[in-house]
CSV table of C-alpha atoms and ligand atoms in Angstrom, one decimal:
chain,number,residue,atom,x,y,z
A,1,MET,CA,-1.2,-19.8,-12.0
A,2,THR,CA,-2.8,-21.8,-9.2
A,3,SER,CA,-5.7,-20.0,-7.7
A,4,ILE,CA,-5.5,-19.5,-3.9
A,5,SER,CA,-7.6,-17.5,-1.6
A,6,ARG,CA,-5.9,-14.3,-0.3
A,7,ARG,CA,-7.5,-12.2,2.4
A,8,PRO,CA,-8.2,-8.7,1.0
A,9,LEU,CA,-6.0,-6.0,2.4
A,10,VAL,CA,-7.0,-2.3,2.4
A,11,GLY,CA,-4.6,0.5,3.4
A,12,GLY,CA,-5.4,4.1,4.1
A,13,ASN,CA,-2.6,6.4,3.2
A,14,TRP,CA,-3.3,9.6,5.1
A,15,LYS,CA,-0.2,11.3,3.6
A,16,MET,CA,0.6,14.7,5.3
A,17,HIS,CA,-3.0,15.4,6.3
A,18,MET,CA,-4.6,16.2,9.6
A,19,VAL,CA,-3.5,17.1,13.1
A,20,GLY,CA,-4.1,15.1,16.3
A,21,THR,CA,-7.7,16.1,17.0
A,22,GLU,CA,-8.7,15.2,13.4
A,23,ALA,CA,-6.8,12.0,13.5
A,24,ARG,CA,-8.5,11.0,16.7
A,25,GLU,CA,-11.9,11.7,15.3
A,26,LEU,CA,-11.3,9.8,12.1
A,27,SER,CA,-9.8,6.8,13.9
A,28,ARG,CA,-12.8,6.7,16.3
A,29,GLU,CA,-15.2,6.8,13.3
A,30,LEU,CA,-13.4,4.0,11.6
A,31,VAL,CA,-13.3,1.8,14.8
A,32,ALA,CA,-17.0,2.3,15.2
A,33,ARG,CA,-17.8,1.4,11.6
A,34,LEU,CA,-15.3,-1.4,11.2
A,35,ASP,CA,-15.9,-3.8,14.1
A,36,GLN,CA,-15.8,-6.8,11.7
A,37,PRO,CA,-14.1,-5.5,8.6
A,38,ALA,CA,-14.4,-7.5,5.4
A,39,ALA,CA,-10.7,-7.0,4.8
A,40,GLU,CA,-7.5,-6.6,6.8
A,41,VAL,CA,-7.2,-2.9,7.3
A,42,VAL,CA,-4.1,-0.8,8.0
A,43,LEU,CA,-3.9,3.0,8.4
A,44,PHE,CA,-0.8,5.0,7.5
A,45,PRO,CA,-0.8,8.3,9.4
A,46,SER,CA,2.2,10.7,9.6
A,47,PRO,CA,4.7,9.9,12.4
A,48,PRO,CA,3.4,12.6,14.9
A,49,LEU,CA,-0.1,11.1,14.7
A,50,LEU,CA,0.9,7.6,15.4
A,51,PRO,CA,0.5,7.7,19.3
A,52,THR,CA,-3.0,9.2,18.9
A,53,VAL,CA,-4.0,6.6,16.3
A,54,ALA,CA,-2.5,3.8,18.3
A,55,GLU,CA,-4.4,4.8,21.4
A,56,VAL,CA,-7.8,4.7,19.6
A,57,LEU,CA,-7.1,1.6,17.5
A,58,ALA,CA,-5.7,-0.5,20.3
A,59,GLY,CA,-7.8,-3.6,20.8
A,60,SER,CA,-9.7,-3.0,17.5
A,61,PRO,CA,-9.2,-5.1,14.3
A,62,LEU,CA,-7.5,-2.2,12.6
A,63,ALA,CA,-3.7,-2.0,12.3
A,64,TRP,CA,-1.5,1.0,11.7
A,65,GLY,CA,1.9,1.5,10.0
A,66,GLY,CA,4.5,4.1,8.9
A,67,GLN,CA,4.4,5.9,5.6
A,68,ASP,CA,8.2,5.4,5.3
A,69,ILE,CA,11.1,3.7,7.1
A,70,HIS,CA,14.8,4.4,7.1
A,71,VAL,CA,17.2,1.7,6.1
A,72,GLU,CA,19.2,2.1,9.3
A,73,ASP,CA,17.8,1.3,12.7
A,74,ALA,CA,19.2,4.5,14.3
A,75,GLY,CA,21.7,7.3,13.6
A,76,ALA,CA,22.2,10.8,12.4
A,77,TYR,CA,19.4,11.0,9.8
A,78,THR,CA,17.5,14.2,10.5
A,79,GLY,CA,13.8,14.0,9.7
A,80,ASP,CA,13.7,10.3,9.1
A,81,VAL,CA,11.9,7.5,11.0
A,82,SER,CA,13.4,4.2,11.9
A,83,GLY,CA,12.0,0.7,12.1
A,84,PRO,CA,12.5,0.4,15.9
A,85,GLN,CA,10.6,3.7,16.3
A,86,LEU,CA,7.7,2.4,14.2
A,87,ALA,CA,7.6,-0.9,16.0
A,88,ASP,CA,7.7,1.0,19.4
A,89,ALA,CA,4.6,3.0,18.2
A,90,GLY,CA,2.8,-0.3,17.7
A,91,CYS,CA,3.1,-0.3,13.9
A,92,THR,CA,2.9,-3.6,12.1
A,93,TRP,CA,3.3,-2.3,8.5
A,94,ALA,CA,5.5,0.2,6.7
A,95,LEU,CA,4.9,1.7,3.2
A,96,CYS,CA,8.1,1.4,1.1
A,97,GLY,CA,8.7,3.2,-2.2
A,98,HIS,CA,5.5,5.2,-2.4
A,99,SER,CA,5.8,7.1,-5.7
A,100,GLU,CA,5.6,10.4,-3.8
A,101,ARG,CA,8.8,9.4,-2.0
A,102,ARG,CA,10.5,8.1,-5.2
A,103,ARG,CA,9.6,11.5,-6.8
A,104,ASP,CA,10.2,13.9,-4.0
A,105,HIS,CA,13.1,12.2,-2.2
A,106,GLY,CA,14.8,10.4,-5.1
A,107,GLU,CA,14.3,7.0,-3.7
A,108,SER,CA,15.9,4.4,-5.9
A,109,ASP,CA,14.7,0.8,-6.5
A,110,ALA,CA,17.7,-0.5,-4.5
A,111,LEU,CA,16.9,1.8,-1.6
A,112,VAL,CA,13.3,0.6,-1.6
A,113,GLY,CA,14.7,-3.0,-1.4
A,114,GLN,CA,16.8,-2.0,1.7
A,115,LYS,CA,13.7,-0.4,3.3
A,116,ALA,CA,11.7,-3.6,2.8
A,117,LEU,CA,14.5,-5.5,4.7
A,118,ALA,CA,14.6,-2.9,7.4
A,119,ALA,CA,10.9,-3.4,7.9
A,120,ASN,CA,11.2,-7.1,8.2
A,121,ARG,CA,14.2,-6.8,10.6
A,122,ASN,CA,11.9,-4.8,12.9
A,123,GLY,CA,8.9,-7.1,12.7
A,124,LEU,CA,7.0,-5.0,10.2
A,125,THR,CA,5.5,-6.0,6.9
A,126,PRO,CA,6.5,-3.7,4.0
A,127,LEU,CA,3.8,-2.7,1.6
A,128,ILE,CA,5.9,-2.1,-1.4
A,129,CYS,CA,4.6,0.4,-3.9
A,130,LEU,CA,5.4,0.4,-7.6
A,131,GLY,CA,3.9,1.8,-10.8
A,132,GLU,CA,4.7,3.6,-14.0
A,133,THR,CA,4.4,7.2,-14.8
A,134,LEU,CA,2.2,8.5,-17.6
A,135,SER,CA,5.1,9.0,-20.0
A,136,GLU,CA,6.5,5.5,-19.2
A,137,ARG,CA,3.1,4.0,-20.1
A,138,GLN,CA,2.8,6.1,-23.2
A,139,ASN,CA,6.3,5.0,-24.3
A,140,GLY,CA,5.3,1.3,-23.8
A,141,ASP,CA,7.7,0.9,-20.9
A,142,THR,CA,5.1,-0.2,-18.2
A,143,PHE,CA,6.2,-3.8,-17.9
A,144,ALA,CA,9.9,-2.9,-18.0
A,145,VAL,CA,9.5,-0.4,-15.2
A,146,LEU,CA,7.4,-2.8,-13.1
A,147,GLU,CA,10.0,-5.5,-13.6
A,148,ARG,CA,12.9,-3.2,-12.7
A,149,GLN,CA,11.1,-1.9,-9.6
A,150,LEU,CA,10.1,-5.4,-8.4
A,151,ASN,CA,13.6,-6.7,-8.9
A,152,GLY,CA,15.0,-3.8,-6.8
A,153,ALA,CA,12.5,-4.2,-4.1
A,154,LEU,CA,13.0,-7.9,-3.7
A,155,ALA,CA,16.7,-8.0,-4.3
A,156,GLY,CA,17.3,-9.0,-0.6
A,157,ARG,CA,14.3,-11.3,-0.6
A,158,PRO,CA,12.2,-9.6,2.1
A,159,ASP,CA,9.4,-11.7,3.6
A,160,PRO,CA,6.7,-11.1,4.5
A,161,PHE,CA,5.6,-8.4,2.1
A,162,ALA,CA,2.7,-7.2,0.1
A,163,LEU,CA,2.7,-5.1,-3.1
A,164,ALA,CA,0.7,-2.1,-4.2
A,165,TYR,CA,0.4,-1.4,-7.9
A,166,GLU,CA,0.0,2.3,-8.1
A,167,PRO,CA,0.1,3.8,-11.6
A,168,VAL,CA,1.5,7.3,-10.9
A,169,TRP,CA,-0.9,8.8,-13.4
A,170,ALA,CA,-3.8,7.6,-11.3
A,171,ILE,CA,-2.7,8.8,-7.9
A,172,GLY,CA,-4.7,11.8,-6.7
A,173,THR,CA,-5.8,12.6,-10.2
A,174,GLY,CA,-9.4,11.1,-10.2
A,175,GLU,CA,-8.3,9.0,-13.1
A,176,THR,CA,-8.5,5.3,-12.2
A,177,ALA,CA,-6.9,2.4,-14.1
A,178,THR,CA,-9.6,0.5,-16.1
A,179,PRO,CA,-10.1,-3.1,-14.9
A,180,GLU,CA,-8.3,-4.3,-18.0
A,181,ILE,CA,-5.2,-2.1,-17.3
A,182,ALA,CA,-5.2,-3.1,-13.6
A,183,GLN,CA,-5.6,-6.8,-14.2
A,184,GLU,CA,-2.9,-6.8,-16.9
A,185,ALA,CA,-0.4,-5.1,-14.6
A,186,HIS,CA,-1.3,-7.2,-11.6
A,187,ARG,CA,-1.1,-10.4,-13.6
A,188,PHE,CA,2.3,-9.3,-14.9
A,189,LEU,CA,3.5,-8.6,-11.4
A,190,ARG,CA,2.3,-12.0,-10.1
A,191,GLU,CA,4.0,-13.8,-13.0
A,192,THR,CA,7.2,-11.8,-12.4
A,193,LEU,CA,7.0,-12.5,-8.7
A,194,ALA,CA,6.6,-16.3,-9.5
A,195,ASP,CA,9.9,-16.1,-11.4
A,196,LEU,CA,11.6,-14.6,-8.4
A,197,ILE,CA,10.1,-16.5,-5.4
A,198,GLY,CA,8.3,-19.4,-6.9
A,199,GLU,CA,4.7,-19.9,-8.1
A,200,ALA,CA,3.2,-21.0,-4.8
A,201,ALA,CA,4.7,-18.1,-2.8
A,202,ALA,CA,3.7,-15.6,-5.6
A,203,GLY,CA,0.2,-17.0,-5.5
A,204,ALA,CA,-0.1,-16.3,-1.8
A,205,LYS,CA,1.1,-12.6,-2.0
A,206,ARG,CA,-1.4,-9.8,-1.9
A,207,ILE,CA,-1.2,-7.2,-4.7
A,208,LEU,CA,-3.2,-4.1,-4.0
A,209,TYR,CA,-4.4,-1.5,-6.5
A,210,GLY,CA,-3.9,2.2,-5.7
A,211,GLY,CA,-4.8,5.3,-7.7
A,212,SER,CA,-8.0,7.2,-7.2
A,213,ALA,CA,-9.8,4.2,-5.9
A,214,ASN,CA,-13.2,5.2,-4.6
A,215,PRO,CA,-16.6,3.6,-3.6
A,216,GLN,CA,-17.7,3.8,-7.3
A,217,ASN,CA,-14.9,1.8,-8.8
A,218,VAL,CA,-13.7,-0.7,-6.2
A,219,ALA,CA,-16.4,-3.3,-6.9
A,220,ASP,CA,-15.2,-3.8,-10.5
A,221,LEU,CA,-11.5,-3.9,-9.4
A,222,ILE,CA,-11.8,-6.3,-6.5
A,223,ALA,CA,-13.6,-8.7,-8.7
A,224,LEU,CA,-10.4,-9.1,-10.8
A,225,PRO,CA,-8.5,-12.3,-10.2
A,226,ASP,CA,-5.2,-10.7,-9.3
A,227,VAL,CA,-6.5,-7.6,-7.3
A,228,ASP,CA,-6.4,-8.3,-3.6
A,229,GLY,CA,-7.4,-5.0,-2.1
A,230,PHE,CA,-6.6,-1.3,-2.2
A,231,LEU,CA,-4.2,1.3,-1.1
A,232,VAL,CA,-6.3,4.4,-0.7
A,233,GLY,CA,-5.2,8.0,-0.4
A,234,GLY,CA,-7.9,10.7,-0.7
A,235,ALA,CA,-10.9,8.5,0.0
A,236,SER,CA,-9.3,7.1,3.1
A,237,LEU,CA,-9.9,10.5,4.8
A,238,ASP,CA,-13.6,10.1,4.6
A,239,PRO,CA,-14.8,7.4,7.0
A,240,GLU,CA,-18.0,6.7,5.0
A,241,LYS,CA,-16.2,6.2,1.7
A,242,PHE,CA,-13.4,4.2,3.2
A,243,SER,CA,-15.6,1.9,5.1
A,244,THR,CA,-17.8,1.4,2.1
A,245,MET,CA,-14.8,0.5,0.0
A,246,ILE,CA,-13.7,-2.1,2.7
A,247,GLY,CA,-17.2,-3.5,2.6
A,248,CYS,CA,-16.9,-4.1,-1.2
A,249,CYS,CA,-14.0,-6.4,-0.6
A,250,GLY,CA,-16.3,-8.7,1.4
A,251,GLU,CA,-18.9,-8.8,-1.4
A,252,ALA,CA,-16.3,-10.0,-3.8
A,253,ALA,CA,-15.1,-12.9,-1.6
B,301,PEP,C1,-1.9,6.8,-2.7
B,301,PEP,O1,-1.5,7.8,-2.2
B,301,PEP,O2,-1.3,5.8,-2.5
B,301,PEP,C2,-3.1,6.9,-3.5
B,301,PEP,C3,-3.5,5.8,-4.1
B,301,PEP,O3,-3.8,8.1,-3.5
B,301,PEP,P1,-5.3,8.4,-4.1
B,301,PEP,O4,-6.2,7.3,-3.7
B,301,PEP,O5,-5.7,9.7,-3.6
B,301,PEP,O6,-5.1,8.4,-5.6
């Protein structure tokens, strides 16, 4: 595959953590530490925190996005968040198909594909998450699962988008994929992507790694040819760890 330079991207998935005062403090810390970040950075707070985060991040190089997006732009969907609402809150990104939503809300591959299109329709870039569970890996199904998830997510040909390879067994467990496992999966995703959208387009897409990424393991991972950044959960709540990880992306460039 042609080698092309891709600007690293690092996402901080805050999940269902923090209240407004804590979100304000963390956002301020990050703005202070990341005036010239070595990567594109996007924070994913819960919906009620978005106005607070937006207020602090406005005018900084840091972007923010939604942790989920509904496929419809409005309607009777209690508890959900729409693309227009995210765009109105200044979001430029939306997570689609995080494994916790696939697991807890039964999100199918097809639904994730519709969410990616809803993001694009509202001017947002979907960060599409995919990855195998431990039993799928143990059964030798990793590539089949990734191919199925990718086909579903890209069925409607969203663009722009980025991918996050997040092996479910590595999320929040402290167990990170080895560089060999990560590169094998990322390479597979890029090759499968090339079959779907062409080699040049696939070569330009960012594929992030997610799953217990931390300041100790990111240097080895970002050095891999097909790893273009990170989606970070737990460590993104610690400004020192998160900014250190972003700094590592610059050292690899
Ligand atoms: C995530 O939630 O996307 C994630 C990768 O979490 P953690 O970094 O805590 O494993």
